[in-house]
Amino acid sequence: MNAHNRTLLTVICEAALEHKLEADLKNLGAPGWTLSDARGSGSRGVRSAGWDTDGNIRLEVICSREIAERIAEHLQARYYENFAMVCYLAEVEVLRPEKF
């Protein structure tokens, strides 16, 4: 097995931000992403799993550390103050580095 290091950026936020985040990711150089519905409970209460504006989404991007940090900094500056959003980074190993 020949694994290569990349960074996984995970964002959990309000579903109402989906289209804005997709545009941001394109502009900030994300090579691709995975988007899914999310549900849970936290400081802002219980969130449903619907795809309407009341639910949450989970957005995952595997990319270089530089791109992940650029995206995370942008999200923090643009959305943290007014939206429910959690963002975290993790180091991962990928088997097809050309995709990321």
mmCIF file of C-alpha atoms in Angstrom:
data_model
loop_
_atom_site.group_PDB
_atom_site.id
_atom_site.type_symbol
_atom_site.label_atom_id
_atom_site.label_comp_id
_atom_site.label_asym_id
_atom_site.label_seq_id
_atom_site.Cartn_x
_atom_site.Cartn_y
_atom_site.Cartn_z
ATOM 1 C CA MET A 1 0.000 0.000 0.000
ATOM 2 C CA ASN A 2 1.317 3.439 -0.942
ATOM 3 C CA ALA A 3 -0.478 6.064 1.204
ATOM 4 C CA HIS A 4 -0.088 9.838 0.881
ATOM 5 C CA ASN A 5 -0.866 12.504 3.492
ATOM 6 C CA ARG A 6 -3.701 14.974 2.952
ATOM 7 C CA THR A 7 -5.979 17.036 5.214
ATOM 8 C CA LEU A 8 -9.660 16.329 5.790
ATOM 9 C CA LEU A 9 -11.701 19.470 6.395
ATOM 10 C CA THR A 10 -15.109 18.742 7.917
ATOM 11 C CA VAL A 11 -17.797 21.409 8.214
ATOM 12 C CA ILE A 12 -21.135 20.873 9.963
ATOM 13 C CA CYS A 13 -23.537 23.754 9.539
ATOM 14 C CA GLU A 14 -27.018 24.953 8.684
ATOM 15 C CA ALA A 15 -28.418 23.513 5.451
ATOM 16 C CA ALA A 16 -29.375 27.026 4.354
ATOM 17 C CA LEU A 17 -25.674 27.629 3.593
ATOM 18 C CA GLU A 18 -25.301 24.747 1.124
ATOM 19 C CA HIS A 19 -25.219 26.749 -2.116
ATOM 20 C CA LYS A 20 -23.059 29.528 -0.682
ATOM 21 C CA LEU A 21 -20.537 26.989 0.616
ATOM 22 C CA GLU A 22 -20.361 25.190 -2.716
ATOM 23 C CA ALA A 23 -19.544 28.493 -4.446
ATOM 24 C CA ASP A 24 -16.944 29.289 -1.770
ATOM 25 C CA LEU A 25 -15.278 25.884 -2.190
ATOM 26 C CA LYS A 26 -14.990 26.333 -5.961
ATOM 27 C CA ASN A 27 -13.489 29.812 -5.541
ATOM 28 C CA LEU A 28 -11.047 28.712 -2.836
ATOM 29 C CA GLY A 29 -9.613 25.778 -4.806
ATOM 30 C CA ALA A 30 -11.237 22.699 -3.272
ATOM 31 C CA PRO A 31 -10.602 19.727 -5.589
ATOM 32 C CA GLY A 32 -14.023 18.262 -4.706
ATOM 33 C CA TRP A 33 -16.248 17.574 -1.730
ATOM 34 C CA THR A 34 -18.848 15.302 -0.240
ATOM 35 C CA LEU A 35 -22.090 16.698 1.142
ATOM 36 C CA SER A 36 -24.572 14.814 3.335
ATOM 37 C CA ASP A 37 -27.367 15.563 5.750
ATOM 38 C CA ALA A 38 -26.512 15.653 9.445
ATOM 39 C CA ARG A 39 -28.402 15.646 12.711
ATOM 40 C CA GLY A 40 -27.460 15.934 16.344
ATOM 41 C CA SER A 41 -27.519 18.116 19.408
ATOM 42 C CA GLY A 42 -25.177 20.828 20.580
ATOM 43 C CA SER A 43 -25.015 24.332 21.975
ATOM 44 C CA ARG A 44 -27.805 25.458 19.632
ATOM 45 C CA GLY A 45 -30.126 22.556 20.483
ATOM 46 C CA VAL A 46 -31.349 19.513 18.556
ATOM 47 C CA ARG A 47 -31.177 19.759 14.749
ATOM 48 C CA SER A 48 -33.302 17.667 12.371
ATOM 49 C CA ALA A 49 -31.941 15.684 9.405
ATOM 50 C CA GLY A 50 -34.117 17.129 6.668
ATOM 51 C CA TRP A 51 -32.698 18.847 3.598
ATOM 52 C CA ASP A 52 -34.760 21.953 4.287
ATOM 53 C CA THR A 53 -33.326 25.116 5.789
ATOM 54 C CA ASP A 54 -33.969 23.865 9.348
ATOM 55 C CA GLY A 55 -31.562 20.920 9.070
ATOM 56 C CA ASN A 56 -27.804 20.559 9.110
ATOM 57 C CA ILE A 57 -25.350 19.431 6.479
ATOM 58 C CA ARG A 58 -21.932 17.815 6.773
ATOM 59 C CA LEU A 59 -19.409 18.906 4.180
ATOM 60 C CA GLU A 60 -16.103 17.054 3.775
ATOM 61 C CA VAL A 61 -13.125 18.094 1.662
ATOM 62 C CA ILE A 62 -9.880 16.143 1.292
ATOM 63 C CA CYS A 63 -7.102 18.399 0.026
ATOM 64 C CA SER A 64 -3.708 19.880 0.802
ATOM 65 C CA ARG A 65 -3.209 21.464 4.222
ATOM 66 C CA GLU A 66 -2.797 24.870 2.570
ATOM 67 C CA ILE A 67 -6.189 24.709 0.845
ATOM 68 C CA ALA A 68 -7.908 23.302 3.947
ATOM 69 C CA GLU A 69 -6.592 26.150 6.095
ATOM 70 C CA ARG A 70 -7.561 28.739 3.456
ATOM 71 C CA ILE A 71 -11.130 27.396 3.385
ATOM 72 C CA ALA A 72 -11.373 27.141 7.187
ATOM 73 C CA GLU A 73 -10.145 30.723 7.655
ATOM 74 C CA HIS A 74 -12.660 31.981 5.095
ATOM 75 C CA LEU A 75 -15.553 30.121 6.740
ATOM 76 C CA GLN A 76 -14.587 31.413 10.163
ATOM 77 C CA ALA A 77 -14.413 35.026 8.961
ATOM 78 C CA ARG A 78 -17.583 34.918 6.862
ATOM 79 C CA TYR A 79 -20.021 32.642 8.718
ATOM 80 C CA TYR A 80 -19.107 31.942 12.353
ATOM 81 C CA GLU A 81 -20.652 35.089 13.769
ATOM 82 C CA ASN A 82 -24.129 34.606 12.290
ATOM 83 C CA PHE A 83 -24.566 30.875 11.621
ATOM 84 C CA ALA A 84 -24.341 27.589 13.495
ATOM 85 C CA MET A 85 -21.121 26.078 12.142
ATOM 86 C CA VAL A 86 -18.446 23.679 13.359
ATOM 87 C CA CYS A 87 -15.259 23.206 11.369
ATOM 88 C CA TYR A 88 -12.337 20.865 12.050
ATOM 89 C CA LEU A 89 -9.230 19.514 10.347
ATOM 90 C CA ALA A 90 -7.707 16.032 10.522
ATOM 91 C CA GLU A 91 -4.719 14.467 8.843
ATOM 92 C CA VAL A 92 -5.658 11.488 6.657
ATOM 93 C CA GLU A 93 -3.878 9.069 4.325
ATOM 94 C CA VAL A 94 -5.185 8.584 0.798
ATOM 95 C CA LEU A 95 -4.384 5.918 -1.757
ATOM 96 C CA ARG A 96 -5.081 8.004 -4.886
ATOM 97 C CA PRO A 97 -3.260 11.308 -4.240
ATOM 98 C CA GLU A 98 -3.914 12.674 -7.739
ATOM 99 C CA LYS A 99 -7.613 13.035 -6.819
ATOM 100 C CA PHE A 100 -6.840 15.370 -3.923
#
